[in-house]
mmCIF file of C-alpha atoms in Angstrom:
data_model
loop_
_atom_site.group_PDB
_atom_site.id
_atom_site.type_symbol
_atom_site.label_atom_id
_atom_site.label_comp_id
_atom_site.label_asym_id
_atom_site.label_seq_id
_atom_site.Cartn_x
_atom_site.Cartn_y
_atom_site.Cartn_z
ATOM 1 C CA UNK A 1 34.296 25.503 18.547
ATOM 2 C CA UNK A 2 34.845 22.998 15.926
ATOM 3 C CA UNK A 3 31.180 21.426 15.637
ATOM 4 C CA UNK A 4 30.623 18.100 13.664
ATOM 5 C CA UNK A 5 26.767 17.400 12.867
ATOM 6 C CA UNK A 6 26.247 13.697 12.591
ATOM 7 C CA UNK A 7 23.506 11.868 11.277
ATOM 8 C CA UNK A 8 22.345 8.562 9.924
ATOM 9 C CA UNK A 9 22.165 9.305 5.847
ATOM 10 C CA UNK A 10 19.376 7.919 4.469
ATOM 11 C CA UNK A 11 20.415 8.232 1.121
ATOM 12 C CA UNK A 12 22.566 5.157 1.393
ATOM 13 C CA UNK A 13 20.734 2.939 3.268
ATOM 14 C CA UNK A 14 17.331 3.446 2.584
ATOM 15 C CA UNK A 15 15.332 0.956 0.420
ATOM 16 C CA UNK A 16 12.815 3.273 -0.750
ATOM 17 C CA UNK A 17 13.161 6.728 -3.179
ATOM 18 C CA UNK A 18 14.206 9.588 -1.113
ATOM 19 C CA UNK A 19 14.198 12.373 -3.598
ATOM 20 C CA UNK A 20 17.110 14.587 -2.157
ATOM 21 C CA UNK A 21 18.030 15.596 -5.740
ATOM 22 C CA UNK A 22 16.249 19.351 -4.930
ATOM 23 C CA UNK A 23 14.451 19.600 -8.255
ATOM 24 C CA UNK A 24 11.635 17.204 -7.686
ATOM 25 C CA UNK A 25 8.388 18.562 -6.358
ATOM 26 C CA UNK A 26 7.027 15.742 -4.050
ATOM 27 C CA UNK A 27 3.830 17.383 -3.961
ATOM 28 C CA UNK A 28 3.402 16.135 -7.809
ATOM 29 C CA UNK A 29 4.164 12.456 -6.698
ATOM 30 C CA UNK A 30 0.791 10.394 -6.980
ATOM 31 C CA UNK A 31 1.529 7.547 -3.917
ATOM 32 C CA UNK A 32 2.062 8.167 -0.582
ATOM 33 C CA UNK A 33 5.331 9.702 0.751
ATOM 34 C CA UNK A 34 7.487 8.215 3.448
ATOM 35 C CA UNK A 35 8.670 11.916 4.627
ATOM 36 C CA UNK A 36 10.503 9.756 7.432
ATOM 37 C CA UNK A 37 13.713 9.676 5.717
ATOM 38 C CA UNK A 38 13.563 13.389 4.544
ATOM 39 C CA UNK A 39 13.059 13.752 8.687
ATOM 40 C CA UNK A 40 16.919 13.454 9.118
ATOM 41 C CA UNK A 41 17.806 15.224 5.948
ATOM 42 C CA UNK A 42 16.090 18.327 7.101
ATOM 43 C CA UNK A 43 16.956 18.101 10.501
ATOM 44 C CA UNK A 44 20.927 18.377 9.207
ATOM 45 C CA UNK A 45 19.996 20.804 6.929
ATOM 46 C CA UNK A 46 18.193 22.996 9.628
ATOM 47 C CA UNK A 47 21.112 22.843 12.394
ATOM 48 C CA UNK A 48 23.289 23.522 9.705
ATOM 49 C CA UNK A 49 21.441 26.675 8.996
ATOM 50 C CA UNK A 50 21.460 27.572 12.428
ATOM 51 C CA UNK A 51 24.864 27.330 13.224
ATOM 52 C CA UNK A 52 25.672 29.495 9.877
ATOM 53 C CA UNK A 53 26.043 33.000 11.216
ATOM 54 C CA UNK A 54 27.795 31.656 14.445
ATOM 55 C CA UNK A 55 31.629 31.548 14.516
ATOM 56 C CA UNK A 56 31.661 28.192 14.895
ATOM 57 C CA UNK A 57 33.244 25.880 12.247
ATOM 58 C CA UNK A 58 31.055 23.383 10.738
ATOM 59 C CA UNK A 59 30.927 20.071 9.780
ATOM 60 C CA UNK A 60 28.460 17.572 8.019
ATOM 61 C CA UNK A 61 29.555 13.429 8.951
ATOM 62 C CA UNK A 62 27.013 11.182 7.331
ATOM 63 C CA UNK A 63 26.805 7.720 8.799
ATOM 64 C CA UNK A 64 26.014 4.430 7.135
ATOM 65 C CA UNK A 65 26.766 0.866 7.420
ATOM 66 C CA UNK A 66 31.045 1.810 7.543
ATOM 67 C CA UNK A 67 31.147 2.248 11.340
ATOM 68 C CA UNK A 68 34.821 1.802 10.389
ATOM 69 C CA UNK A 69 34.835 5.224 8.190
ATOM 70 C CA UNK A 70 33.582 7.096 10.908
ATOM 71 C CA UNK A 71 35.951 6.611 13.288
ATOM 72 C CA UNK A 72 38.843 7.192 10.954
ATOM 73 C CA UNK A 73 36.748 10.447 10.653
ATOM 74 C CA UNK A 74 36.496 11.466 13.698
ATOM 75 C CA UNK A 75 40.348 10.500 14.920
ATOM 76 C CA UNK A 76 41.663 12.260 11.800
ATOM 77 C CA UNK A 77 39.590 15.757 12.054
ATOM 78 C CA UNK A 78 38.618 15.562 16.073
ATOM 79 C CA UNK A 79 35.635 17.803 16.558
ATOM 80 C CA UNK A 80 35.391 19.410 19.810
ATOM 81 C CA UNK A 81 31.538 18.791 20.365
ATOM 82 C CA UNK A 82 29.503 16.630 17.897
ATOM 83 C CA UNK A 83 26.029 17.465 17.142
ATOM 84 C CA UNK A 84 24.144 14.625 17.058
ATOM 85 C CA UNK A 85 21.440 13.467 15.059
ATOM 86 C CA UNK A 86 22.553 10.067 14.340
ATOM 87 C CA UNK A 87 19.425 7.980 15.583
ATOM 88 C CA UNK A 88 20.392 4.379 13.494
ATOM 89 C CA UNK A 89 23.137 2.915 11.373
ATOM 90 C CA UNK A 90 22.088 1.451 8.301
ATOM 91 C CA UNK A 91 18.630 1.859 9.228
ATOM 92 C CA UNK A 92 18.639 0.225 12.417
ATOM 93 C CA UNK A 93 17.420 2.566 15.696
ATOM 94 C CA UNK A 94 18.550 -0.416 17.900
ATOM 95 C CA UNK A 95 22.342 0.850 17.175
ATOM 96 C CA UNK A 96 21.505 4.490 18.147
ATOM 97 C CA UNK A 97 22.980 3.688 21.587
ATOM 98 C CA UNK A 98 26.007 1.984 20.127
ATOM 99 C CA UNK A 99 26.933 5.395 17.794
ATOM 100 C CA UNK A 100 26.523 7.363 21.482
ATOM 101 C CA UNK A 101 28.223 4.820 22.962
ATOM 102 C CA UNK A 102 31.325 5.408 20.340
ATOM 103 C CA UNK A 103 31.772 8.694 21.101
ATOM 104 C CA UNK A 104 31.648 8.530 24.602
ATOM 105 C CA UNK A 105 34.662 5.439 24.004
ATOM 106 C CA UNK A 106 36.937 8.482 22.188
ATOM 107 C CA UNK A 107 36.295 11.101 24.839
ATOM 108 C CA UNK A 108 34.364 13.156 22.326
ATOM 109 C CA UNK A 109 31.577 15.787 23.729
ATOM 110 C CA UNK A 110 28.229 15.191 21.981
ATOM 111 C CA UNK A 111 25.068 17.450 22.309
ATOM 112 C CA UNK A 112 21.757 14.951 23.900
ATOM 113 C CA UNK A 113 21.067 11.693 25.718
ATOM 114 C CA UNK A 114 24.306 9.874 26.630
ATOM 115 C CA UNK A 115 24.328 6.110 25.457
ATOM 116 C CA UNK A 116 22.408 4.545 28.588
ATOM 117 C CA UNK A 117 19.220 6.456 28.195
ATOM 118 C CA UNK A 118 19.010 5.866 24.781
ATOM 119 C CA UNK A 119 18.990 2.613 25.156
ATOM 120 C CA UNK A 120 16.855 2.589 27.973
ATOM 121 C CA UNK A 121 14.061 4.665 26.024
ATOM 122 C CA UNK A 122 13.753 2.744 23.467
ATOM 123 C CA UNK A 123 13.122 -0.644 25.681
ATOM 124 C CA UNK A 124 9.786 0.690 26.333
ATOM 125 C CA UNK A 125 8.904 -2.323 28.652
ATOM 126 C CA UNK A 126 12.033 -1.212 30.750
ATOM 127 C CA UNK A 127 11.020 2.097 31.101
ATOM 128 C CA UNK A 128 7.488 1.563 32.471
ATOM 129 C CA UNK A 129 8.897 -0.264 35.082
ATOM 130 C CA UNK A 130 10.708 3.112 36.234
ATOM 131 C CA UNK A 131 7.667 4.437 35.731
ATOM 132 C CA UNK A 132 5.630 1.939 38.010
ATOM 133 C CA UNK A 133 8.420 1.972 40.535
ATOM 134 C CA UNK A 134 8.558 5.753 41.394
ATOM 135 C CA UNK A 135 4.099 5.816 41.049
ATOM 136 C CA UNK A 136 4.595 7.647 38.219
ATOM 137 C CA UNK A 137 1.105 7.219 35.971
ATOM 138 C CA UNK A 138 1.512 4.967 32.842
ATOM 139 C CA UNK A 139 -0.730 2.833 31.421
ATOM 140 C CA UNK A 140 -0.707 -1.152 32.326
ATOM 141 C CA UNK A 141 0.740 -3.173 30.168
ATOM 142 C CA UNK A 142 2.985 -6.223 29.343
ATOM 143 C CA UNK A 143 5.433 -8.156 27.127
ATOM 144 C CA UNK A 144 4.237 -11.068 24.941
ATOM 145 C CA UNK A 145 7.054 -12.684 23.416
ATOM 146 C CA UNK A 146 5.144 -16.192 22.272
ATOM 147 C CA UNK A 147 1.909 -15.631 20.462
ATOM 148 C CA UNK A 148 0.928 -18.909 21.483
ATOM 149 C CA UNK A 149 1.552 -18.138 25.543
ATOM 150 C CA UNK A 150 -0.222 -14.532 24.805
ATOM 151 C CA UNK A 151 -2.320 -15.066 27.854
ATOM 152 C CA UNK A 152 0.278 -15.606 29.852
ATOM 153 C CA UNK A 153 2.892 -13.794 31.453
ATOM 154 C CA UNK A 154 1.310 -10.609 32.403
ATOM 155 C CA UNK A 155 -1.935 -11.064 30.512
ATOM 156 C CA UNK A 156 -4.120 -10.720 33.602
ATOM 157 C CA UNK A 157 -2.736 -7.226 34.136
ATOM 158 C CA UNK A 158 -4.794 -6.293 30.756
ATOM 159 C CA UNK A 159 -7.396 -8.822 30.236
ATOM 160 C CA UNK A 160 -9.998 -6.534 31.620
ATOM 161 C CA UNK A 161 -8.971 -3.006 30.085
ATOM 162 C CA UNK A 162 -9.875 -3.703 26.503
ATOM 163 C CA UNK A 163 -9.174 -1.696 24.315
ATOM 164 C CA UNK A 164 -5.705 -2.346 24.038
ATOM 165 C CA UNK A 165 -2.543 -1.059 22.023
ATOM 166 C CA UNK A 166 -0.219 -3.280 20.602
ATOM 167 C CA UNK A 167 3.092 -2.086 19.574
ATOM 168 C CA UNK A 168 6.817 -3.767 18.656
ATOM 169 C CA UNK A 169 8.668 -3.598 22.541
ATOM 170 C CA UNK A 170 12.054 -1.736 20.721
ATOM 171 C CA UNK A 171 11.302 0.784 18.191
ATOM 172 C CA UNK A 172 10.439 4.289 17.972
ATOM 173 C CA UNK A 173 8.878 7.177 16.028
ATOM 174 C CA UNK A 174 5.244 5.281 15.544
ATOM 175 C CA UNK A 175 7.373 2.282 13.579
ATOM 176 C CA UNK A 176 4.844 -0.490 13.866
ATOM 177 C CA UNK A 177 1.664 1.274 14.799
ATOM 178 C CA UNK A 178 -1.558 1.523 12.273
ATOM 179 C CA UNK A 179 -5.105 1.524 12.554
ATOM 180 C CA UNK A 180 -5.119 -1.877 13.178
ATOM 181 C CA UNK A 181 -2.916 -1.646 16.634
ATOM 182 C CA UNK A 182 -5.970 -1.676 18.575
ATOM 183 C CA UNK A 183 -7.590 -4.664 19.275
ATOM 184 C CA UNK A 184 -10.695 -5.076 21.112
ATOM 185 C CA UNK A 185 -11.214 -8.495 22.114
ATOM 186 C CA UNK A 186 -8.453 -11.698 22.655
ATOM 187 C CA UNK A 187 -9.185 -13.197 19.220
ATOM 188 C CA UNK A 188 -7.247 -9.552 17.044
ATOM 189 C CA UNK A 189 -5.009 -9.188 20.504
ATOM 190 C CA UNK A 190 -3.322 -12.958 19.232
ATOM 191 C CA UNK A 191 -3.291 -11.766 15.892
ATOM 192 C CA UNK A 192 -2.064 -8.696 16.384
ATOM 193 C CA UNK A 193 1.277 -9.665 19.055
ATOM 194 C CA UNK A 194 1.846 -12.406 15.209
ATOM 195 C CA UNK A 195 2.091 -9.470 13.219
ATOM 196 C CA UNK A 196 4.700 -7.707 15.219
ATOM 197 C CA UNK A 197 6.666 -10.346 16.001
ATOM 198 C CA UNK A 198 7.065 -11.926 12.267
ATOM 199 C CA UNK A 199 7.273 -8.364 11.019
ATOM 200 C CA UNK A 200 9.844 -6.656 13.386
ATOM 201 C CA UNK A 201 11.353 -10.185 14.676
ATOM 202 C CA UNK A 202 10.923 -8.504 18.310
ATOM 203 C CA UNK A 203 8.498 -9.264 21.419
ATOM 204 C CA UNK A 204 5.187 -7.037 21.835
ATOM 205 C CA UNK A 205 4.564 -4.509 24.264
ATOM 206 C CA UNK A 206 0.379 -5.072 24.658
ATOM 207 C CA UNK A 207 -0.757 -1.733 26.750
ATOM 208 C CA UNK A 208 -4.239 -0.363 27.763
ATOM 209 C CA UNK A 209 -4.984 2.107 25.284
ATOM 210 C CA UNK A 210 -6.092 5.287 27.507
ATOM 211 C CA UNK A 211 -8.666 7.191 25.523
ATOM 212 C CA UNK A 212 -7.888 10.817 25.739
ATOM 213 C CA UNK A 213 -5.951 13.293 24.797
ATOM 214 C CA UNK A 214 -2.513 13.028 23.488
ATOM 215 C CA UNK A 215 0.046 15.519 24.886
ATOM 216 C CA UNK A 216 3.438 16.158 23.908
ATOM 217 C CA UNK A 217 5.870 18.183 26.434
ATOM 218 C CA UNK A 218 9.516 19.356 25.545
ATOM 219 C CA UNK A 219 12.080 19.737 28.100
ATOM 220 C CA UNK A 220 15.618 20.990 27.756
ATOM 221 C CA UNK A 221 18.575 21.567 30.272
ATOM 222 C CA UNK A 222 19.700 19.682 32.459
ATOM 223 C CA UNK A 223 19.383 18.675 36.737
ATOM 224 C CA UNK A 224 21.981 20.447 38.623
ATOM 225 C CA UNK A 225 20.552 20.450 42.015
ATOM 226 C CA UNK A 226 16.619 19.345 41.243
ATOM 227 C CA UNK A 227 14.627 18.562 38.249
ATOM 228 C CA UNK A 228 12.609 22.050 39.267
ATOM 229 C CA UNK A 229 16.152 23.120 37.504
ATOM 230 C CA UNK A 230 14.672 21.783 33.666
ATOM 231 C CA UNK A 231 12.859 24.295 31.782
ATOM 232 C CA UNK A 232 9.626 23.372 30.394
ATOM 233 C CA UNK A 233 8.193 24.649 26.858
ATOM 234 C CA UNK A 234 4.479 25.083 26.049
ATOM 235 C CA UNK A 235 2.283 21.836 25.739
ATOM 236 C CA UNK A 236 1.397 20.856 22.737
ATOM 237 C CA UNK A 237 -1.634 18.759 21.487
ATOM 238 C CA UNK A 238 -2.243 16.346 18.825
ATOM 239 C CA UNK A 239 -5.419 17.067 17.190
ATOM 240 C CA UNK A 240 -7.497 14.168 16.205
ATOM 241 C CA UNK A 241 -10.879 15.945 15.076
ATOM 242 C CA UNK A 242 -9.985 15.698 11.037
ATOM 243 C CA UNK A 243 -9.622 12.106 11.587
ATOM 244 C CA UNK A 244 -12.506 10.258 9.995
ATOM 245 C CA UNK A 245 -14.762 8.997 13.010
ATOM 246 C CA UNK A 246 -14.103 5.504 12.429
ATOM 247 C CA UNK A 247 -10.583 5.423 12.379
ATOM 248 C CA UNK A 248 -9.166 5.443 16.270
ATOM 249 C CA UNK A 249 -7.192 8.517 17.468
ATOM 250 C CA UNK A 250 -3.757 7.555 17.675
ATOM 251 C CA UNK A 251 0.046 8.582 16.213
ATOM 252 C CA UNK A 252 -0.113 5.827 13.992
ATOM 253 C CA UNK A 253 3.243 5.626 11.543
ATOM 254 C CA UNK A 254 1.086 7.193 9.116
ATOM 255 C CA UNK A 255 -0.113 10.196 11.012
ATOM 256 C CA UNK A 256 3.486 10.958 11.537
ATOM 257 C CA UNK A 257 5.208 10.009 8.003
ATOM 258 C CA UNK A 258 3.290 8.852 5.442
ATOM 259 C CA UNK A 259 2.491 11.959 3.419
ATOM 260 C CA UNK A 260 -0.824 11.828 1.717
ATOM 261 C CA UNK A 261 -2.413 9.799 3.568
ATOM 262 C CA UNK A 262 -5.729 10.298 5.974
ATOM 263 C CA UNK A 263 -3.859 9.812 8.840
ATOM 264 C CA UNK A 264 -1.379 12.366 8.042
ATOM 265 C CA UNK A 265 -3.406 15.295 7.145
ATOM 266 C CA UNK A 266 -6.171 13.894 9.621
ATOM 267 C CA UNK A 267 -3.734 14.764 12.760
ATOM 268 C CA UNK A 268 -2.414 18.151 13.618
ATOM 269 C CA UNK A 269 -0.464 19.561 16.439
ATOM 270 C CA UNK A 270 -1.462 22.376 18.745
ATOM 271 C CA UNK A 271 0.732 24.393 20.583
ATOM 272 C CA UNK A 272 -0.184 25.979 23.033
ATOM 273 C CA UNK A 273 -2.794 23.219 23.973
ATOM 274 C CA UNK A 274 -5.551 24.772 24.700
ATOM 275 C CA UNK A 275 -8.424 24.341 27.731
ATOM 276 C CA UNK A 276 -6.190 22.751 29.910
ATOM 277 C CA UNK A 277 -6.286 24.439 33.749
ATOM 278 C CA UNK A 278 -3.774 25.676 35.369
ATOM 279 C CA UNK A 279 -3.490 22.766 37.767
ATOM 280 C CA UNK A 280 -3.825 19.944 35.260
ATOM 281 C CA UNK A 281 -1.151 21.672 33.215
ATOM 282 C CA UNK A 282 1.503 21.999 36.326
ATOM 283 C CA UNK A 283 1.224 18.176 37.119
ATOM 284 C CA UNK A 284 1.967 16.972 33.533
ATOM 285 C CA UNK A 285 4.777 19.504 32.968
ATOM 286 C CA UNK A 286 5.947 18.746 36.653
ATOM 287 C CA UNK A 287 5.426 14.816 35.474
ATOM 288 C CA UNK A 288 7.828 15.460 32.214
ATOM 289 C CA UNK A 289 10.358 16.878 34.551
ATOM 290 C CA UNK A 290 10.454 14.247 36.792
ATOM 291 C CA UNK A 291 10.729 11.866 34.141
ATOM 292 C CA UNK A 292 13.428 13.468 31.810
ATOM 293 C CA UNK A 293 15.538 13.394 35.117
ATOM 294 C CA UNK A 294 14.774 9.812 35.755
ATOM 295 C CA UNK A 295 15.734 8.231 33.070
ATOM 296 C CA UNK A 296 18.724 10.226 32.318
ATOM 297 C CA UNK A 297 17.665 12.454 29.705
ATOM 298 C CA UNK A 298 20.807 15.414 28.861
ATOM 299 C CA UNK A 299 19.712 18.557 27.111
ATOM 300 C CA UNK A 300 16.726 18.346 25.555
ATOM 301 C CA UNK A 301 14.288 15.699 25.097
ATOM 302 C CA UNK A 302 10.337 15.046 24.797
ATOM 303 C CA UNK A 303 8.146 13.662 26.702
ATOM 304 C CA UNK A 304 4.191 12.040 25.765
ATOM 305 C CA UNK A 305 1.378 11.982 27.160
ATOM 306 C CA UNK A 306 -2.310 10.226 27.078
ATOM 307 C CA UNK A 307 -4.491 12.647 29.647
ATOM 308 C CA UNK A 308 -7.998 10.828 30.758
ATOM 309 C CA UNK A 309 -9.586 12.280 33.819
ATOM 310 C CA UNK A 310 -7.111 15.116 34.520
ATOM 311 C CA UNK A 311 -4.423 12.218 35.205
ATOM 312 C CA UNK A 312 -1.300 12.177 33.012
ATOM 313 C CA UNK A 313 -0.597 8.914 31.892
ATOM 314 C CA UNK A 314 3.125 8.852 30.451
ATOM 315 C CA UNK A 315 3.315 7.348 27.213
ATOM 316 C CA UNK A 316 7.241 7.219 26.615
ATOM 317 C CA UNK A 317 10.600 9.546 26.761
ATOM 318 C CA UNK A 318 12.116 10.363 23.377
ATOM 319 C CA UNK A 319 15.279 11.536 24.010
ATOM 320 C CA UNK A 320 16.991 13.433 21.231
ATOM 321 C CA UNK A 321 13.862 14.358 19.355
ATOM 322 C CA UNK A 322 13.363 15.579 15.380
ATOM 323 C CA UNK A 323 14.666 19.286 16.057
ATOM 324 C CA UNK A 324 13.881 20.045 12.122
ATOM 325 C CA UNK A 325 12.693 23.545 11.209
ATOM 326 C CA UNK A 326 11.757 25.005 7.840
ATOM 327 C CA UNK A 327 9.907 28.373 7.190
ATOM 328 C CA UNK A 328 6.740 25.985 5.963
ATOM 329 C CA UNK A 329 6.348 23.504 8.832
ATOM 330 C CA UNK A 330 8.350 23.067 12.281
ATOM 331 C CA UNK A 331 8.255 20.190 14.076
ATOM 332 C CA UNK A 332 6.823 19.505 17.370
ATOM 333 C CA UNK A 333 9.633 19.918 19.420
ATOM 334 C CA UNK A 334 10.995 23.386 17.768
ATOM 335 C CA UNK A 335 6.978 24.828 17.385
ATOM 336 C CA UNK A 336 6.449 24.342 21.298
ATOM 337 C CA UNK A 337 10.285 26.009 21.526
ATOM 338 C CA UNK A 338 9.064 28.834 19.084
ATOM 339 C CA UNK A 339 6.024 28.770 21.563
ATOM 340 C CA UNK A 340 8.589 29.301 24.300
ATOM 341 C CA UNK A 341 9.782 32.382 23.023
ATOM 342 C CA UNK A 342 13.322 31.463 21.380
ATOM 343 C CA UNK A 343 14.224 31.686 17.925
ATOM 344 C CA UNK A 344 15.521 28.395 15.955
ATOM 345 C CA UNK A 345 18.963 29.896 16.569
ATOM 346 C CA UNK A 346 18.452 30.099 19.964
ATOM 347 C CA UNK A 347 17.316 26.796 19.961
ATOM 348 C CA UNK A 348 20.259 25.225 18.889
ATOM 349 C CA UNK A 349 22.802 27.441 20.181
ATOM 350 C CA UNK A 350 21.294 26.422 23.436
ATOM 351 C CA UNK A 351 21.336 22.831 23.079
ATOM 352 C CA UNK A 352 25.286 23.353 22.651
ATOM 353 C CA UNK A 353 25.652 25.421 25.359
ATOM 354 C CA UNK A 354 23.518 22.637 27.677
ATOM 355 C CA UNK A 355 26.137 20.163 26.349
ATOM 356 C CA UNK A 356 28.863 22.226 26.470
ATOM 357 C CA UNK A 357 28.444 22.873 30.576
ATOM 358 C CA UNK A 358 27.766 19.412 31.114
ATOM 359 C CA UNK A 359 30.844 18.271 29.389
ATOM 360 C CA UNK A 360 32.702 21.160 30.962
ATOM 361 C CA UNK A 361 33.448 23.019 27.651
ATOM 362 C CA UNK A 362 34.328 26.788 27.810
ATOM 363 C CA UNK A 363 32.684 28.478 25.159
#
């Protein structure tokens, strides 16, 4: 097939230095890193790889502000499947939807989450509703859009569960979380919903914060006849114990970009997870199931976890995870797949052939 592997370039929107010139050695840069931008980068780079020794023909569409440019691309060299990484334009996730939603507008095939359940995922508010409405276990939680009103609308859901998590309602990969996100009485909780909403212009999701262990499960394939049908990989496990005792075990945006800092060499992931029974592992990976079918989720896709008193409490779907590999460090989603049993290459060649039934492609 012809394959086209889109993604959002950071190199021309981002307002920070992404050194993507190959010579410099980041580990000799004094400051903190934001590795978030070199996420995508490697992610291209990886799938690229991947697909190298296939006989598919390959090629690389960056996409930036010129929504314009791409579609003169793509209508003057037509893939027959995109790849896609594209998870923003011009640095805004909240058009990730819109990009899927493009190529589903030109009849083009595209590997992951169609445009509806990527824009469902990231309306995080939205999604626990699912959750609540099929008794799935997620923590309580509601939307403060007026720091003034913050105890109302909802607030008596949470009033007695401090600690509580406070996080911008529409964004993704840990934008918007620190050490600060908890708050432990109503006096930080007001503070806190001020900071999110004149920082990322956006309502705030406050949730219990479940104390326990953070779980991430991958799924991939797709529901023919049941969700049974979705194969699970390995758990993994975010490992909290290099953290500094009085910093609070979370993903913060640190943990999971910011290169050099605490956070980010404090928190490790685990896979296989380890000490968790056999019956306690069956309901969360039966949970991720059930919840990559409800919401829509198409090929592969991850779902996380807080576990407190063997009861999976769902954190949120991210559909069309960082599939990035490197000989150094994988990422979660392609360790627990390495966990699994299947190569990178398998990895990826799978993903396309997930895609490729569900868009009724002969291979």
């Amino acid at each position: 097939m012809k394959i086209h592997i889109l993604f959002n370039d950071p190199v021309q929107y981002a307002t920070g230095t992404v050194y993507d010139d190959g010579k410099t050695d980041i580990d000799k840069i004094p400051e903190p890193i934001d590795m978030s931008e070199y996420g995508v980068l490697d992610e291209m780079k990886a799938v690229q790889r991947a697909l190298s020794t296939t006989a598919h023909q390959t090629k690389i569409v960056p996409v930036a502000l010129d929504v314009f440019k791409l579609i003169e691309e793509l209508r003057n060299d037509r893939p027959d499947l995109i790849f896609n990484l594209c998870e923003s334009l011009d640095g805004d996730p909240m058009q990730e939807m819109n990009i899927a939603s493009l190529y589903e507008i030109m009849k083009i095939p595209y590997t992951g989450s169609r445009a509806l359940t990527l824009g469902i995922a990231l309306n995080k508010s939205r999604v626990k509703e699912i959750l609540h409405y099929y008794n799935i276990p997620t923590a309580a939680h509601y939307i403060c859009d007026n720091p003034a009103k913050f105890k109302e609308n909802g607030y008596e859901k949470v009033k007695d569960k401090y600690p509580l998590i406070v996080k911008p309602s529409h964004e993704d990969a840990s934008i918007g979380i620190t050490n600060d996100s908890i708050v432990y009485d109503d006096e930080h909780l007001h503070k806190r919903i001020e900071y999110i909403m004149e920082n990322y212009k956006q309502p705030a999701l406050i949730e219990e914060f479940i104390d326990g262990r953070e779980i991430n499960v991958s799924v991939v394939g797709n529901v023919k006849t049941s969700y049974k049908d979705l194969i699970v990989f390995p758990i993994s496990e975010i490992d909290f114990t290099l953290l500094p005792s009085d910093y609070p075990k979370i993903v913060s945006y640190n943990s999971k970009w910011m290169y050099k800092t605490i956070e980010f060499e404090g928190t490790k992931a685990v896979c296989p997870a380890k000490n968790i029974s056999p019956e306690l592992e069956e309901k969360i990976k039966d949970t991720a199931r059930r919840v990559y079918a409800l919401l829509g989720a198409s090929d592969y896709a991850r779902v996380d976890f807080r576990v407190k008193d063997n009861t999976p409490y769902v954190l949120e779907l991210n559909p069309n995870p960082d599939i990035a590999s490197d000989v150094d460090e994988d990422t979660g989603f392609t360790r627990s797949g390495k966990a699994y049993g299947w190569t990178y290459e398998e990895l990826i060649q799978n993903i396309i052939g997930f895609a490729s039934e569900r868009w009724g492609i002969k291979i």
